[in-house]
mmCIF file of C-alpha atoms in Angstrom:
data_model
loop_
_atom_site.group_PDB
_atom_site.id
_atom_site.type_symbol
_atom_site.label_atom_id
_atom_site.label_comp_id
_atom_site.label_asym_id
_atom_site.label_seq_id
_atom_site.Cartn_x
_atom_site.Cartn_y
_atom_site.Cartn_z
ATOM 1 C CA UNK A 29 0.000 0.000 0.000
ATOM 2 C CA UNK A 30 1.385 3.397 -1.016
ATOM 3 C CA UNK A 31 1.511 5.742 1.948
ATOM 4 C CA UNK A 32 3.313 8.684 0.304
ATOM 5 C CA UNK A 33 0.702 11.181 -0.799
ATOM 6 C CA UNK A 34 -1.632 14.085 -0.105
ATOM 7 C CA UNK A 35 -4.938 13.405 1.635
ATOM 8 C CA UNK A 36 -7.739 15.952 1.621
ATOM 9 C CA UNK A 37 -9.702 15.370 4.824
ATOM 10 C CA UNK A 38 -12.938 16.982 6.027
ATOM 11 C CA UNK A 39 -12.519 17.607 9.757
ATOM 12 C CA UNK A 40 -15.594 17.385 11.937
ATOM 13 C CA UNK A 41 -16.613 19.684 14.770
ATOM 14 C CA UNK A 42 -15.398 18.721 18.256
ATOM 15 C CA UNK A 43 -12.142 17.099 17.168
ATOM 16 C CA UNK A 44 -8.693 18.620 17.234
ATOM 17 C CA UNK A 45 -6.801 18.668 13.965
ATOM 18 C CA UNK A 46 -4.319 16.161 15.412
ATOM 19 C CA UNK A 47 -7.020 13.721 16.528
ATOM 20 C CA UNK A 48 -8.719 13.983 13.142
ATOM 21 C CA UNK A 49 -5.676 12.313 11.597
ATOM 22 C CA UNK A 50 -6.510 9.006 13.317
ATOM 23 C CA UNK A 51 -8.511 7.776 10.350
ATOM 24 C CA UNK A 52 -5.725 8.692 7.918
ATOM 25 C CA UNK A 53 -3.250 6.693 9.995
ATOM 26 C CA UNK A 54 -5.582 3.714 10.233
ATOM 27 C CA UNK A 55 -6.499 3.748 6.552
ATOM 28 C CA UNK A 56 -2.911 3.946 5.316
ATOM 29 C CA UNK A 57 -1.277 1.916 8.069
ATOM 30 C CA UNK A 58 1.251 4.615 8.908
ATOM 31 C CA UNK A 59 2.004 6.995 11.754
ATOM 32 C CA UNK A 60 3.798 9.401 9.440
ATOM 33 C CA UNK A 61 1.150 12.027 8.793
ATOM 34 C CA UNK A 62 1.139 15.798 9.144
ATOM 35 C CA UNK A 63 -1.409 18.479 8.327
ATOM 36 C CA UNK A 64 -0.437 21.774 6.730
ATOM 37 C CA UNK A 65 -2.559 24.099 8.869
ATOM 38 C CA UNK A 66 -4.697 23.527 11.951
ATOM 39 C CA UNK A 67 -8.386 24.104 12.523
ATOM 40 C CA UNK A 68 -9.713 24.855 15.995
ATOM 41 C CA UNK A 69 -11.760 22.065 17.565
ATOM 42 C CA UNK A 70 -14.982 24.078 17.199
ATOM 43 C CA UNK A 71 -14.356 24.447 13.448
ATOM 44 C CA UNK A 72 -14.887 22.056 10.560
ATOM 45 C CA UNK A 73 -13.661 21.707 7.009
ATOM 46 C CA UNK A 74 -10.612 21.078 4.906
ATOM 47 C CA UNK A 75 -7.335 19.716 6.234
ATOM 48 C CA UNK A 76 -4.553 19.116 3.713
ATOM 49 C CA UNK A 77 -2.598 16.140 5.052
ATOM 50 C CA UNK A 78 0.846 14.942 3.934
ATOM 51 C CA UNK A 79 1.586 11.254 4.514
ATOM 52 C CA UNK A 80 4.589 8.965 4.520
ATOM 53 C CA UNK A 81 7.804 10.523 3.280
ATOM 54 C CA UNK A 82 5.829 13.525 2.059
ATOM 55 C CA UNK A 83 5.423 14.780 5.628
ATOM 56 C CA UNK A 84 8.595 16.710 4.798
ATOM 57 C CA UNK A 85 6.410 18.854 2.545
ATOM 58 C CA UNK A 86 4.074 19.975 5.326
ATOM 59 C CA UNK A 87 5.923 23.122 6.324
ATOM 60 C CA UNK A 88 6.293 24.265 2.708
ATOM 61 C CA UNK A 89 2.647 24.289 1.663
ATOM 62 C CA UNK A 90 1.219 26.511 4.407
ATOM 63 C CA UNK A 91 1.463 29.873 2.623
ATOM 64 C CA UNK A 92 -1.745 29.455 0.663
ATOM 65 C CA UNK A 93 -4.726 31.772 0.651
ATOM 66 C CA UNK A 94 -7.737 30.144 2.291
ATOM 67 C CA UNK A 95 -11.511 30.377 2.053
ATOM 68 C CA UNK A 96 -13.963 30.060 4.928
ATOM 69 C CA UNK A 97 -17.644 30.317 5.653
ATOM 70 C CA UNK A 98 -18.266 31.776 9.098
ATOM 71 C CA UNK A 99 -21.393 32.171 11.197
ATOM 72 C CA UNK A 100 -21.033 35.208 13.426
ATOM 73 C CA UNK A 101 -23.240 35.995 16.420
ATOM 74 C CA UNK A 102 -23.494 39.703 17.143
ATOM 75 C CA UNK A 103 -24.053 41.475 20.447
ATOM 76 C CA UNK A 104 -21.560 39.518 22.545
ATOM 77 C CA UNK A 105 -17.771 39.116 22.442
ATOM 78 C CA UNK A 106 -16.101 36.222 24.253
ATOM 79 C CA UNK A 107 -12.533 35.972 25.503
ATOM 80 C CA UNK A 108 -11.778 33.226 22.975
ATOM 81 C CA UNK A 109 -13.765 34.981 20.199
ATOM 82 C CA UNK A 110 -15.822 31.804 19.723
ATOM 83 C CA UNK A 111 -18.731 30.188 21.529
ATOM 84 C CA UNK A 112 -16.813 28.091 24.100
ATOM 85 C CA UNK A 113 -15.408 31.230 25.756
ATOM 86 C CA UNK A 114 -16.762 33.555 28.424
ATOM 87 C CA UNK A 115 -18.654 36.700 27.458
ATOM 88 C CA UNK A 116 -16.468 39.751 28.143
ATOM 89 C CA UNK A 117 -18.333 42.457 26.238
ATOM 90 C CA UNK A 118 -21.867 43.258 25.081
ATOM 91 C CA UNK A 119 -22.957 45.878 22.550
ATOM 92 C CA UNK A 120 -26.012 46.683 20.423
ATOM 93 C CA UNK A 121 -26.776 44.588 17.366
ATOM 94 C CA UNK A 122 -25.890 46.088 13.972
ATOM 95 C CA UNK A 123 -28.159 46.868 11.073
ATOM 96 C CA UNK A 124 -27.623 45.134 7.743
ATOM 97 C CA UNK A 125 -26.453 48.428 6.233
ATOM 98 C CA UNK A 126 -23.812 48.799 8.958
ATOM 99 C CA UNK A 127 -22.623 45.232 8.419
ATOM 100 C CA UNK A 128 -22.350 45.592 4.645
ATOM 101 C CA UNK A 129 -20.357 48.819 5.059
ATOM 102 C CA UNK A 130 -18.056 47.107 7.549
ATOM 103 C CA UNK A 131 -17.408 44.188 5.189
ATOM 104 C CA UNK A 132 -16.424 46.677 2.485
ATOM 105 C CA UNK A 133 -14.144 48.474 4.950
ATOM 106 C CA UNK A 134 -12.223 45.302 5.813
ATOM 107 C CA UNK A 135 -11.848 44.077 2.232
ATOM 108 C CA UNK A 136 -8.165 44.695 1.552
ATOM 109 C CA UNK A 137 -5.035 44.708 3.699
ATOM 110 C CA UNK A 138 -5.107 45.750 7.346
ATOM 111 C CA UNK A 139 -3.230 45.267 10.624
ATOM 112 C CA UNK A 140 -4.941 42.463 12.541
ATOM 113 C CA UNK A 141 -4.361 41.535 16.170
ATOM 114 C CA UNK A 142 -4.659 37.732 16.514
ATOM 115 C CA UNK A 143 -6.658 36.235 19.407
ATOM 116 C CA UNK A 144 -4.863 35.847 22.724
ATOM 117 C CA UNK A 145 -6.294 32.336 22.809
ATOM 118 C CA UNK A 146 -4.085 31.102 19.984
ATOM 119 C CA UNK A 147 -0.895 29.138 19.371
ATOM 120 C CA UNK A 148 1.092 32.294 18.605
ATOM 121 C CA UNK A 149 4.213 32.503 20.743
ATOM 122 C CA UNK A 150 4.824 35.448 23.054
ATOM 123 C CA UNK A 151 8.153 35.510 24.905
ATOM 124 C CA UNK A 152 8.751 31.904 23.913
ATOM 125 C CA UNK A 153 5.398 30.553 25.124
ATOM 126 C CA UNK A 154 2.005 30.139 23.520
ATOM 127 C CA UNK A 155 -0.236 33.128 24.147
ATOM 128 C CA UNK A 156 -3.112 30.842 25.184
ATOM 129 C CA UNK A 157 -0.961 29.181 27.862
ATOM 130 C CA UNK A 158 0.000 32.552 29.340
ATOM 131 C CA UNK A 159 -3.619 33.729 29.461
ATOM 132 C CA UNK A 160 -4.824 30.525 31.107
ATOM 133 C CA UNK A 161 -2.201 31.064 33.819
ATOM 134 C CA UNK A 162 -3.549 34.533 34.465
ATOM 135 C CA UNK A 163 -0.708 36.336 32.742
ATOM 136 C CA UNK A 164 -0.956 39.043 30.113
ATOM 137 C CA UNK A 165 -0.119 38.203 26.530
ATOM 138 C CA UNK A 166 0.491 41.130 24.197
ATOM 139 C CA UNK A 167 0.067 39.561 20.775
ATOM 140 C CA UNK A 168 1.594 41.796 18.078
ATOM 141 C CA UNK A 169 -0.480 42.798 15.080
ATOM 142 C CA UNK A 170 0.233 41.416 11.621
ATOM 143 C CA UNK A 171 -0.680 42.523 8.133
ATOM 144 C CA UNK A 172 -3.338 40.316 6.580
ATOM 145 C CA UNK A 173 -5.397 40.587 3.414
ATOM 146 C CA UNK A 174 -9.106 39.954 3.058
ATOM 147 C CA UNK A 175 -9.664 39.249 -0.624
ATOM 148 C CA UNK A 176 -13.407 38.712 -0.304
ATOM 149 C CA UNK A 177 -16.096 39.211 2.341
ATOM 150 C CA UNK A 178 -19.506 38.203 1.008
ATOM 151 C CA UNK A 179 -22.674 38.286 3.106
ATOM 152 C CA UNK A 180 -24.651 35.114 2.329
ATOM 153 C CA UNK A 181 -27.362 34.779 4.962
ATOM 154 C CA UNK A 182 -28.689 36.692 7.989
ATOM 155 C CA UNK A 183 -31.008 36.019 10.884
ATOM 156 C CA UNK A 184 -32.636 39.136 12.292
ATOM 157 C CA UNK A 185 -34.472 40.085 15.452
ATOM 158 C CA UNK A 186 -38.043 41.379 15.371
ATOM 159 C CA UNK A 187 -36.789 44.969 15.144
ATOM 160 C CA UNK A 188 -34.659 44.203 12.060
ATOM 161 C CA UNK A 189 -31.231 44.034 13.703
ATOM 162 C CA UNK A 190 -28.783 41.273 12.775
ATOM 163 C CA UNK A 191 -28.266 38.553 15.370
ATOM 164 C CA UNK A 192 -26.485 36.010 13.148
ATOM 165 C CA UNK A 193 -24.728 36.392 9.807
ATOM 166 C CA UNK A 194 -23.206 33.811 7.478
ATOM 167 C CA UNK A 195 -20.272 35.348 5.590
ATOM 168 C CA UNK A 196 -17.891 33.847 3.022
ATOM 169 C CA UNK A 197 -14.295 35.011 3.378
ATOM 170 C CA UNK A 198 -11.228 34.615 1.169
ATOM 171 C CA UNK A 199 -8.102 35.574 3.115
ATOM 172 C CA UNK A 200 -4.326 35.471 3.100
ATOM 173 C CA UNK A 201 -2.111 33.220 5.187
ATOM 174 C CA UNK A 202 -2.148 34.053 8.881
ATOM 175 C CA UNK A 203 -5.605 35.626 8.960
ATOM 176 C CA UNK A 204 -7.709 34.727 11.992
ATOM 177 C CA UNK A 205 -11.416 34.685 11.173
ATOM 178 C CA UNK A 206 -12.179 35.014 14.889
ATOM 179 C CA UNK A 207 -10.297 38.322 14.959
ATOM 180 C CA UNK A 208 -11.888 39.426 11.697
ATOM 181 C CA UNK A 209 -15.357 38.846 13.189
ATOM 182 C CA UNK A 210 -14.364 40.908 16.250
ATOM 183 C CA UNK A 211 -13.042 43.747 14.102
ATOM 184 C CA UNK A 212 -16.060 43.797 11.780
ATOM 185 C CA UNK A 213 -18.377 44.014 14.780
ATOM 186 C CA UNK A 214 -16.367 46.813 16.407
ATOM 187 C CA UNK A 215 -16.546 48.799 13.183
ATOM 188 C CA UNK A 216 -20.354 48.393 13.345
ATOM 189 C CA UNK A 217 -20.422 49.581 16.962
ATOM 190 C CA UNK A 218 -21.247 46.059 18.062
ATOM 191 C CA UNK A 219 -19.545 42.974 19.503
ATOM 192 C CA UNK A 220 -19.346 39.455 18.096
ATOM 193 C CA UNK A 221 -17.957 35.957 18.266
ATOM 194 C CA UNK A 222 -18.008 32.895 16.013
ATOM 195 C CA UNK A 223 -20.570 30.137 16.414
ATOM 196 C CA UNK A 224 -19.424 28.257 13.324
ATOM 197 C CA UNK A 225 -16.389 28.118 11.047
ATOM 198 C CA UNK A 226 -16.036 26.042 7.889
ATOM 199 C CA UNK A 227 -12.828 25.997 5.830
ATOM 200 C CA UNK A 228 -13.698 25.308 2.209
ATOM 201 C CA UNK A 229 -10.456 25.923 0.327
ATOM 202 C CA UNK A 230 -6.692 25.827 0.926
ATOM 203 C CA UNK A 231 -4.809 27.165 -2.072
ATOM 204 C CA UNK A 232 -6.168 25.195 -5.015
ATOM 205 C CA UNK A 233 -7.431 22.318 -2.841
ATOM 206 C CA UNK A 234 -11.216 22.275 -2.334
ATOM 207 C CA UNK A 235 -13.419 20.726 0.337
ATOM 208 C CA UNK A 236 -15.597 19.033 -2.302
ATOM 209 C CA UNK A 237 -12.678 16.699 -3.079
ATOM 210 C CA UNK A 238 -12.078 15.750 0.561
ATOM 211 C CA UNK A 239 -12.763 12.403 2.185
ATOM 212 C CA UNK A 240 -15.715 12.898 4.536
ATOM 213 C CA UNK A 241 -17.124 15.863 2.631
ATOM 214 C CA UNK A 242 -20.703 14.590 2.837
ATOM 215 C CA UNK A 243 -20.511 14.808 6.649
ATOM 216 C CA UNK A 244 -19.664 18.530 6.728
ATOM 217 C CA UNK A 245 -21.167 20.083 3.596
ATOM 218 C CA UNK A 246 -24.397 21.226 5.286
ATOM 219 C CA UNK A 247 -23.356 24.613 6.670
ATOM 220 C CA UNK A 248 -26.021 27.222 7.361
ATOM 221 C CA UNK A 249 -26.849 29.530 10.258
ATOM 222 C CA UNK A 250 -29.391 27.014 11.522
ATOM 223 C CA UNK A 251 -26.939 24.105 11.289
ATOM 224 C CA UNK A 252 -24.101 26.068 12.923
ATOM 225 C CA UNK A 253 -26.321 27.089 15.852
ATOM 226 C CA UNK A 254 -27.501 23.502 16.234
ATOM 227 C CA UNK A 255 -23.905 22.233 16.252
ATOM 228 C CA UNK A 256 -22.958 24.899 18.807
ATOM 229 C CA UNK A 257 -25.761 23.875 21.148
ATOM 230 C CA UNK A 258 -24.802 20.214 20.876
ATOM 231 C CA UNK A 259 -21.148 20.958 21.598
ATOM 232 C CA UNK A 260 -21.965 23.177 24.580
ATOM 233 C CA UNK A 261 -24.183 20.413 25.978
ATOM 234 C CA UNK A 262 -21.321 17.954 25.540
ATOM 235 C CA UNK A 263 -18.956 20.309 27.359
ATOM 236 C CA UNK A 264 -21.318 20.454 30.330
ATOM 237 C CA UNK A 265 -21.247 16.671 30.426
ATOM 238 C CA UNK A 266 -17.428 16.808 30.233
ATOM 239 C CA UNK A 267 -17.522 14.685 27.089
ATOM 240 C CA UNK A 268 -16.158 17.077 24.468
ATOM 241 C CA UNK A 269 -13.202 14.810 23.813
ATOM 242 C CA UNK A 270 -12.336 12.315 21.117
ATOM 243 C CA UNK A 271 -13.707 8.987 22.237
ATOM 244 C CA UNK A 272 -11.609 5.864 22.229
ATOM 245 C CA UNK A 273 -11.134 4.736 18.664
ATOM 246 C CA UNK A 274 -13.670 2.207 17.481
ATOM 247 C CA UNK A 275 -13.964 0.861 13.959
ATOM 248 C CA UNK A 276 -17.639 1.643 13.336
ATOM 249 C CA UNK A 277 -19.371 1.836 9.968
ATOM 250 C CA UNK A 278 -18.965 5.605 9.714
ATOM 251 C CA UNK A 279 -15.192 5.422 10.168
ATOM 252 C CA UNK A 280 -15.000 2.406 7.876
ATOM 253 C CA UNK A 281 -16.641 4.476 5.150
ATOM 254 C CA UNK A 282 -14.325 7.429 5.763
ATOM 255 C CA UNK A 283 -11.204 5.275 5.642
ATOM 256 C CA UNK A 284 -12.352 3.729 2.373
ATOM 257 C CA UNK A 285 -12.704 7.239 0.955
ATOM 258 C CA UNK A 286 -9.204 8.119 2.155
ATOM 259 C CA UNK A 287 -7.807 5.114 0.298
ATOM 260 C CA UNK A 288 -9.564 6.053 -2.934
ATOM 261 C CA UNK A 289 -8.891 9.806 -2.831
ATOM 262 C CA UNK A 290 -5.252 9.970 -1.679
ATOM 263 C CA UNK A 291 -3.285 11.949 -4.250
ATOM 264 C CA UNK A 292 0.163 10.742 -5.327
ATOM 265 C CA UNK A 293 2.682 13.543 -5.436
ATOM 266 C CA UNK A 294 2.924 13.791 -9.184
ATOM 267 C CA UNK A 295 3.389 16.771 -11.483
ATOM 268 C CA UNK A 296 -0.253 17.810 -11.219
ATOM 269 C CA UNK A 297 -0.347 17.666 -7.422
ATOM 270 C CA UNK A 298 2.917 19.585 -7.283
ATOM 271 C CA UNK A 299 1.394 22.356 -9.368
ATOM 272 C CA UNK A 300 -1.655 22.384 -7.081
ATOM 273 C CA UNK A 301 0.776 23.031 -4.244
ATOM 274 C CA UNK A 302 2.208 25.998 -6.113
ATOM 275 C CA UNK A 303 5.595 24.473 -6.913
ATOM 276 C CA UNK A 304 7.637 24.768 -10.113
ATOM 277 C CA UNK A 305 8.341 21.321 -11.581
ATOM 278 C CA UNK A 306 11.880 20.486 -12.735
ATOM 279 C CA UNK A 307 13.178 17.204 -14.157
ATOM 280 C CA UNK A 308 16.626 15.642 -13.779
ATOM 281 C CA UNK A 309 18.013 14.971 -17.222
ATOM 282 C CA UNK A 310 20.026 11.772 -16.599
ATOM 283 C CA UNK A 311 20.901 9.027 -14.135
ATOM 284 C CA UNK A 312 24.137 10.853 -13.329
ATOM 285 C CA UNK A 313 22.168 14.033 -12.632
ATOM 286 C CA UNK A 314 19.951 12.002 -10.320
ATOM 287 C CA UNK A 315 22.951 10.660 -8.402
ATOM 288 C CA UNK A 316 24.454 14.138 -8.093
ATOM 289 C CA UNK A 317 21.149 15.432 -6.780
ATOM 290 C CA UNK A 318 20.722 12.516 -4.336
ATOM 291 C CA UNK A 319 24.224 13.148 -3.009
ATOM 292 C CA UNK A 320 23.460 16.790 -2.292
ATOM 293 C CA UNK A 321 25.885 18.251 -4.792
ATOM 294 C CA UNK A 322 25.486 21.928 -5.716
ATOM 295 C CA UNK A 323 22.416 22.709 -7.780
ATOM 296 C CA UNK A 324 23.446 23.426 -11.363
ATOM 297 C CA UNK A 325 21.545 24.238 -14.517
ATOM 298 C CA UNK A 326 23.071 21.185 -16.221
ATOM 299 C CA UNK A 327 21.181 18.848 -13.868
ATOM 300 C CA UNK A 328 17.860 20.020 -15.268
ATOM 301 C CA UNK A 329 18.687 21.210 -18.758
ATOM 302 C CA UNK A 330 17.432 24.734 -18.026
ATOM 303 C CA UNK A 331 19.024 27.945 -16.829
ATOM 304 C CA UNK A 332 18.263 28.071 -13.098
ATOM 305 C CA UNK A 333 19.206 31.751 -13.039
ATOM 306 C CA UNK A 334 16.031 32.437 -15.017
ATOM 307 C CA UNK A 335 13.879 31.211 -12.143
ATOM 308 C CA UNK A 336 12.228 34.023 -10.148
ATOM 309 C CA UNK A 337 13.437 34.579 -6.596
ATOM 310 C CA UNK A 338 11.332 33.013 -3.817
ATOM 311 C CA UNK A 339 10.526 30.007 -6.003
ATOM 312 C CA UNK A 340 9.989 26.503 -4.596
ATOM 313 C CA UNK A 341 11.011 23.807 -7.096
ATOM 314 C CA UNK A 342 9.789 20.213 -6.985
ATOM 315 C CA UNK A 343 12.392 17.858 -8.441
ATOM 316 C CA UNK A 344 11.370 14.781 -10.445
ATOM 317 C CA UNK A 345 13.477 12.057 -12.032
ATOM 318 C CA UNK A 346 13.291 11.219 -15.737
ATOM 319 C CA UNK A 347 10.708 8.614 -14.740
ATOM 320 C CA UNK A 348 8.602 11.435 -13.190
ATOM 321 C CA UNK A 349 9.160 10.269 -9.612
ATOM 322 C CA UNK A 350 9.202 13.066 -7.030
ATOM 323 C CA UNK A 351 12.543 13.195 -5.279
ATOM 324 C CA UNK A 352 12.931 16.480 -3.439
ATOM 325 C CA UNK A 353 12.456 20.186 -3.052
ATOM 326 C CA UNK A 354 14.760 23.185 -3.345
ATOM 327 C CA UNK A 355 14.251 26.921 -3.288
ATOM 328 C CA UNK A 356 15.619 29.977 -4.978
ATOM 329 C CA UNK A 357 15.812 32.465 -2.127
ATOM 330 C CA UNK A 358 14.968 36.145 -2.192
ATOM 331 C CA UNK A 359 18.712 36.766 -2.639
ATOM 332 C CA UNK A 360 18.746 34.490 -5.678
ATOM 333 C CA UNK A 361 20.633 31.633 -3.995
ATOM 334 C CA UNK A 362 19.769 28.004 -4.750
ATOM 335 C CA UNK A 363 19.203 26.039 -1.567
ATOM 336 C CA UNK A 364 18.403 22.322 -1.007
ATOM 337 C CA UNK A 365 15.382 21.815 1.287
ATOM 338 C CA UNK A 366 15.160 18.021 1.311
ATOM 339 C CA UNK A 367 15.828 14.972 -0.844
ATOM 340 C CA UNK A 368 13.794 11.746 -0.981
ATOM 341 C CA UNK A 369 15.789 8.783 -2.270
#
């Protein structure tokens, strides 16, 4: 059984990204798996998973733009900026006109402050760990880009104010949708937190192609609120944890889908990852490459100096077998990243 590949996996609500990999490990019979970007346990949607020897790729395919659908509840902000947190602020509900204007305001590049409940490191420790210990965590702002913010559905109160909104976002790497919801609400003179988050795209990878897609595709305000209520009830019962693994029919079906949808790392998959494909011209070139010798144009039959800076190159043998990755840095240097023999 081939275990080197890319698995598109639809993560369910209530599981950590790490725990969600259990079915990938079971299906492929390997412990060598790694996802390319986490989803919070309250969120659902697309995880791009590298398996086998391709786990070395994980850290190089995290710079993609991403798309999300988010259900935002207005009027209350929580400390975690999602529904499992404690309410720390209340404000009036916005009108639809205010919300639309705010979405237009945040379309583009702005300085975003990530949530304090996050994995971002402050003074060498995760911000969330510091906060849980009662310490302050000053998370620095970062520039992010919101390519799209499209209002899809609203639920209003009797006086016409917006209580819930379903919004589709397309954003750059490093954007926190929880923080974006907070900032949009503040611009409206309101407060907000997420009650549902659904990642639908990572780069050119789409949720529709993921194993388990049928279990997560139903995402509306009504469904998100229902899921939230179920998860909060589970938390009260102290059962919001991944149960001991059992090979039931649902997991059997998911693992079968993983086996049939795993993508080999071929030229097409490489291009989906945003890499430039290069081919070694001979067996001697392959040996030189395997042995880590300096990268030269003669190995590939092209002028490497013509490659743009900040380019990641996927290297294939004459037989079109993936064998490694190198980069041309922003200074124009050629640098080996890893080799798979």
